[in-house]
Amino acid sequence: MASFDSLSNPLISLLQNSLILSHTVAYLPTLSILSLASTSRSLYSLVYELHPRTVFRRLELHSASPLPHADLECFSEYKCNVLRTKRLLPFVTTLILDSVVDLRIATLREILLDDSYNVRILSIRRRPDMYFDENFLLILHCLINPSRPDRTPKLKGLYYFTRPSQLERYQLPSSRETPTDAPRNSHLPEGVTTTAGSYLGRSTVTAHASEDSTTWTSGYGRIFERNLSSSIICAGTMKACQRLIAFDAVLCHHGPGSKDRPLVANISLGPEGCQICHSAPEKPLVFGQSPTHELPLLTPPPLFASTVNAAQTVSPGENPTFYARCDMCMRDRWCASCNAWWCEDCYTPLKQRPASAPQTDIKVHMGLCVQKCLVGELYSGAGEGGMWG
């Protein structure tokens, strides 16, 4: 029987073209690449000796693995071994560590601060141990220290706030949806009671768009948890890194007292603007037009380039427009069901009005707009067997 090497010569010859190779390995999990390299001397040489810089430019070690459940423990051990041996890391420019729970902060410090490594895009989403972690935030401050060497920091983009999707790997920039031409929340049902576990007045009512499927340019609503948005530590680090390291979120300057101490925007309001003036006190963010440092990185992390420009690329000919705000400044101004909202110039919430001001004309109550969604909830629960029946 012919050896695998003799049968695969045309394939090996084809893959020796670095352009073809880079567009092939981008769709293969790292574990599959390493397994494939172990099946043939030619493939081993191609992966480890001839083109390691191309093959391992993007290294994914997240736990969204196709392995059976019984093999997850072995996979976790494998991830740690890859980082400990450091055989591949010098070639890595995009490093995906989403949900990797066994990564030590010392290892991450070495990867980001050691001059022998070249990571430019880093993703550590779904890492609760890293949220608000002072040691990790200290690493970022070290990267942007005024006394840093020239041409540093090497890290240019950090995915930290948003939530990765299981299908992220296969979503190309050209397939990123934009809500510009879609009706406001056309994909959402009428009442929040149709969502399992929802009820009127619930403090965590978050609209029907799942946080896993809502991004800055597709869908409207809360992009990530409000505790990250309200973190002054995270916002302060983002502000210090501005123009040096881009994040998958932007700053919001509209919360009470946040002119000098901004918070992290975590709500995508779409392009329509306020319900009354159809605008806002601030200009909307427009991909392709707004300054790069004012725009968030888009998911998924780029497949073929490790640059901020690639991470902010949208479909050709499209310029998605949206307003980004935080929970703090949207309190009692934003309907979590239909995404309607009212700006500071057009509306003052009841709790912010002086006692002498009229106590009528309330737009939002308990996270729902009074005119449409709150009434819809009352009707949807009023029948026999309903919440109010």
PDB file of C-alpha atoms in Angstrom, residues 164-264:
ATOM      1  CA  PRO A 164     -17.721  34.701  21.820  1.00  0.00           C
ATOM      2  CA  SER A 165     -20.147  32.683  19.733  1.00  0.00           C
ATOM      3  CA  GLN A 166     -19.785  28.980  18.990  1.00  0.00           C
ATOM      4  CA  LEU A 167     -19.905  29.791  15.244  1.00  0.00           C
ATOM      5  CA  GLU A 168     -17.490  32.703  15.348  1.00  0.00           C
ATOM      6  CA  ARG A 169     -14.722  30.891  13.510  1.00  0.00           C
ATOM      7  CA  TYR A 170     -16.823  30.550  10.390  1.00  0.00           C
ATOM      8  CA  GLN A 171     -18.176  34.114  10.228  1.00  0.00           C
ATOM      9  CA  LEU A 172     -16.287  36.130   7.633  1.00  0.00           C
ATOM     10  CA  PRO A 173     -16.173  39.941   7.725  1.00  0.00           C
ATOM     11  CA  SER A 174     -18.315  40.017   4.564  1.00  0.00           C
ATOM     12  CA  SER A 175     -21.067  38.135   6.392  1.00  0.00           C
ATOM     13  CA  ARG A 176     -21.293  40.543   9.325  1.00  0.00           C
ATOM     14  CA  GLU A 177     -24.823  41.829   9.327  1.00  0.00           C
ATOM     15  CA  THR A 178     -25.650  45.482   9.628  1.00  0.00           C
ATOM     16  CA  PRO A 179     -28.927  46.751  11.055  1.00  0.00           C
ATOM     17  CA  THR A 180     -28.852  49.982   9.060  1.00  0.00           C
ATOM     18  CA  ASP A 181     -31.644  48.975   6.695  1.00  0.00           C
ATOM     19  CA  ALA A 182     -33.570  46.767   9.110  1.00  0.00           C
ATOM     20  CA  PRO A 183     -36.593  47.972  11.092  1.00  0.00           C
ATOM     21  CA  ARG A 184     -35.965  48.594  14.755  1.00  0.00           C
ATOM     22  CA  ASN A 185     -35.856  45.228  16.533  1.00  0.00           C
ATOM     23  CA  SER A 186     -37.784  43.462  13.790  1.00  0.00           C
ATOM     24  CA  HIS A 187     -36.288  40.210  15.022  1.00  0.00           C
ATOM     25  CA  LEU A 188     -37.739  40.515  18.499  1.00  0.00           C
ATOM     26  CA  PRO A 189     -41.128  39.288  19.730  1.00  0.00           C
ATOM     27  CA  GLU A 190     -43.608  41.773  21.115  1.00  0.00           C
ATOM     28  CA  GLY A 191     -43.457  41.014  24.820  1.00  0.00           C
ATOM     29  CA  VAL A 192     -40.713  40.017  27.208  1.00  0.00           C
ATOM     30  CA  THR A 193     -43.022  37.504  28.879  1.00  0.00           C
ATOM     31  CA  THR A 194     -42.561  35.287  25.838  1.00  0.00           C
ATOM     32  CA  THR A 195     -38.969  34.752  26.977  1.00  0.00           C
ATOM     33  CA  ALA A 196     -38.485  31.966  29.509  1.00  0.00           C
ATOM     34  CA  GLY A 197     -38.101  33.334  33.005  1.00  0.00           C
ATOM     35  CA  SER A 198     -39.075  36.901  32.144  1.00  0.00           C
ATOM     36  CA  TYR A 199     -41.577  38.883  34.146  1.00  0.00           C
ATOM     37  CA  LEU A 200     -42.611  42.483  34.521  1.00  0.00           C
ATOM     38  CA  GLY A 201     -40.281  44.541  36.673  1.00  0.00           C
ATOM     39  CA  ARG A 202     -37.486  42.004  36.632  1.00  0.00           C
ATOM     40  CA  SER A 203     -34.212  43.879  37.157  1.00  0.00           C
ATOM     41  CA  THR A 204     -32.362  41.791  34.593  1.00  0.00           C
ATOM     42  CA  VAL A 205     -34.809  42.196  31.735  1.00  0.00           C
ATOM     43  CA  THR A 206     -32.414  42.601  28.830  1.00  0.00           C
ATOM     44  CA  ALA A 207     -34.479  42.559  25.649  1.00  0.00           C
ATOM     45  CA  HIS A 208     -35.007  39.486  23.629  1.00  0.00           C
ATOM     46  CA  ALA A 209     -31.843  39.720  21.603  1.00  0.00           C
ATOM     47  CA  SER A 210     -29.409  37.303  23.195  1.00  0.00           C
ATOM     48  CA  GLU A 211     -26.124  38.803  24.349  1.00  0.00           C
ATOM     49  CA  ASP A 212     -24.454  35.958  22.464  1.00  0.00           C
ATOM     50  CA  SER A 213     -25.961  37.071  19.140  1.00  0.00           C
ATOM     51  CA  THR A 214     -26.019  40.856  19.597  1.00  0.00           C
ATOM     52  CA  THR A 215     -22.955  42.682  18.289  1.00  0.00           C
ATOM     53  CA  TRP A 216     -22.172  46.328  17.621  1.00  0.00           C
ATOM     54  CA  THR A 217     -23.253  46.025  13.987  1.00  0.00           C
ATOM     55  CA  SER A 218     -25.934  43.316  14.128  1.00  0.00           C
ATOM     56  CA  GLY A 219     -28.912  43.439  16.437  1.00  0.00           C
ATOM     57  CA  TYR A 220     -29.724  45.986  19.099  1.00  0.00           C
ATOM     58  CA  GLY A 221     -29.461  45.767  22.841  1.00  0.00           C
ATOM     59  CA  ARG A 222     -27.020  44.933  25.604  1.00  0.00           C
ATOM     60  CA  ILE A 223     -23.724  43.613  24.257  1.00  0.00           C
ATOM     61  CA  PHE A 224     -22.263  42.441  27.570  1.00  0.00           C
ATOM     62  CA  GLU A 225     -22.940  42.465  31.294  1.00  0.00           C
ATOM     63  CA  ARG A 226     -23.607  45.724  33.077  1.00  0.00           C
ATOM     64  CA  ASN A 227     -21.077  44.976  35.845  1.00  0.00           C
ATOM     65  CA  LEU A 228     -18.269  45.308  33.279  1.00  0.00           C
ATOM     66  CA  SER A 229     -19.816  48.490  31.913  1.00  0.00           C
ATOM     67  CA  SER A 230     -19.956  50.148  35.326  1.00  0.00           C
ATOM     68  CA  SER A 231     -16.392  49.209  36.261  1.00  0.00           C
ATOM     69  CA  ILE A 232     -14.413  52.411  36.728  1.00  0.00           C
ATOM     70  CA  ILE A 233     -11.218  50.328  36.774  1.00  0.00           C
ATOM     71  CA  CYS A 234     -11.927  48.834  33.330  1.00  0.00           C
ATOM     72  CA  ALA A 235     -12.974  52.208  31.921  1.00  0.00           C
ATOM     73  CA  GLY A 236      -9.905  53.912  33.341  1.00  0.00           C
ATOM     74  CA  THR A 237      -7.659  51.310  31.740  1.00  0.00           C
ATOM     75  CA  MET A 238      -9.433  51.732  28.400  1.00  0.00           C
ATOM     76  CA  LYS A 239      -8.991  55.493  28.566  1.00  0.00           C
ATOM     77  CA  ALA A 240      -5.285  55.129  29.368  1.00  0.00           C
ATOM     78  CA  CYS A 241      -4.858  52.740  26.409  1.00  0.00           C
ATOM     79  CA  GLN A 242      -6.687  54.981  23.945  1.00  0.00           C
ATOM     80  CA  ARG A 243      -4.884  55.312  20.583  1.00  0.00           C
ATOM     81  CA  LEU A 244      -2.472  52.559  21.661  1.00  0.00           C
ATOM     82  CA  ILE A 245      -4.601  49.444  22.268  1.00  0.00           C
ATOM     83  CA  ALA A 246      -8.095  49.016  20.811  1.00  0.00           C
ATOM     84  CA  PHE A 247     -10.834  47.098  22.647  1.00  0.00           C
ATOM     85  CA  ASP A 248     -14.023  45.324  21.614  1.00  0.00           C
ATOM     86  CA  ALA A 249     -15.952  48.126  23.330  1.00  0.00           C
ATOM     87  CA  VAL A 250     -15.927  51.928  23.445  1.00  0.00           C
ATOM     88  CA  LEU A 251     -16.153  54.512  26.200  1.00  0.00           C
ATOM     89  CA  CYS A 252     -19.399  56.250  27.149  1.00  0.00           C
ATOM     90  CA  HIS A 253     -19.148  59.857  28.341  1.00  0.00           C
ATOM     91  CA  HIS A 254     -22.831  60.433  29.084  1.00  0.00           C
ATOM     92  CA  GLY A 255     -23.385  58.843  32.494  1.00  0.00           C
ATOM     93  CA  PRO A 256     -23.836  61.056  35.578  1.00  0.00           C
ATOM     94  CA  GLY A 257     -20.451  62.490  36.479  1.00  0.00           C
ATOM     95  CA  SER A 258     -18.731  60.563  33.703  1.00  0.00           C
ATOM     96  CA  LYS A 259     -17.400  63.468  31.623  1.00  0.00           C
ATOM     97  CA  ASP A 260     -13.975  63.091  33.187  1.00  0.00           C
ATOM     98  CA  ARG A 261     -14.494  59.512  34.396  1.00  0.00           C
ATOM     99  CA  PRO A 262     -16.243  57.682  31.545  1.00  0.00           C
ATOM    100  CA  LEU A 263     -17.780  54.247  31.773  1.00  0.00           C
ATOM    101  CA  VAL A 264     -17.708  51.424  29.247  1.00  0.00           C
TER     102      VAL A 264
END
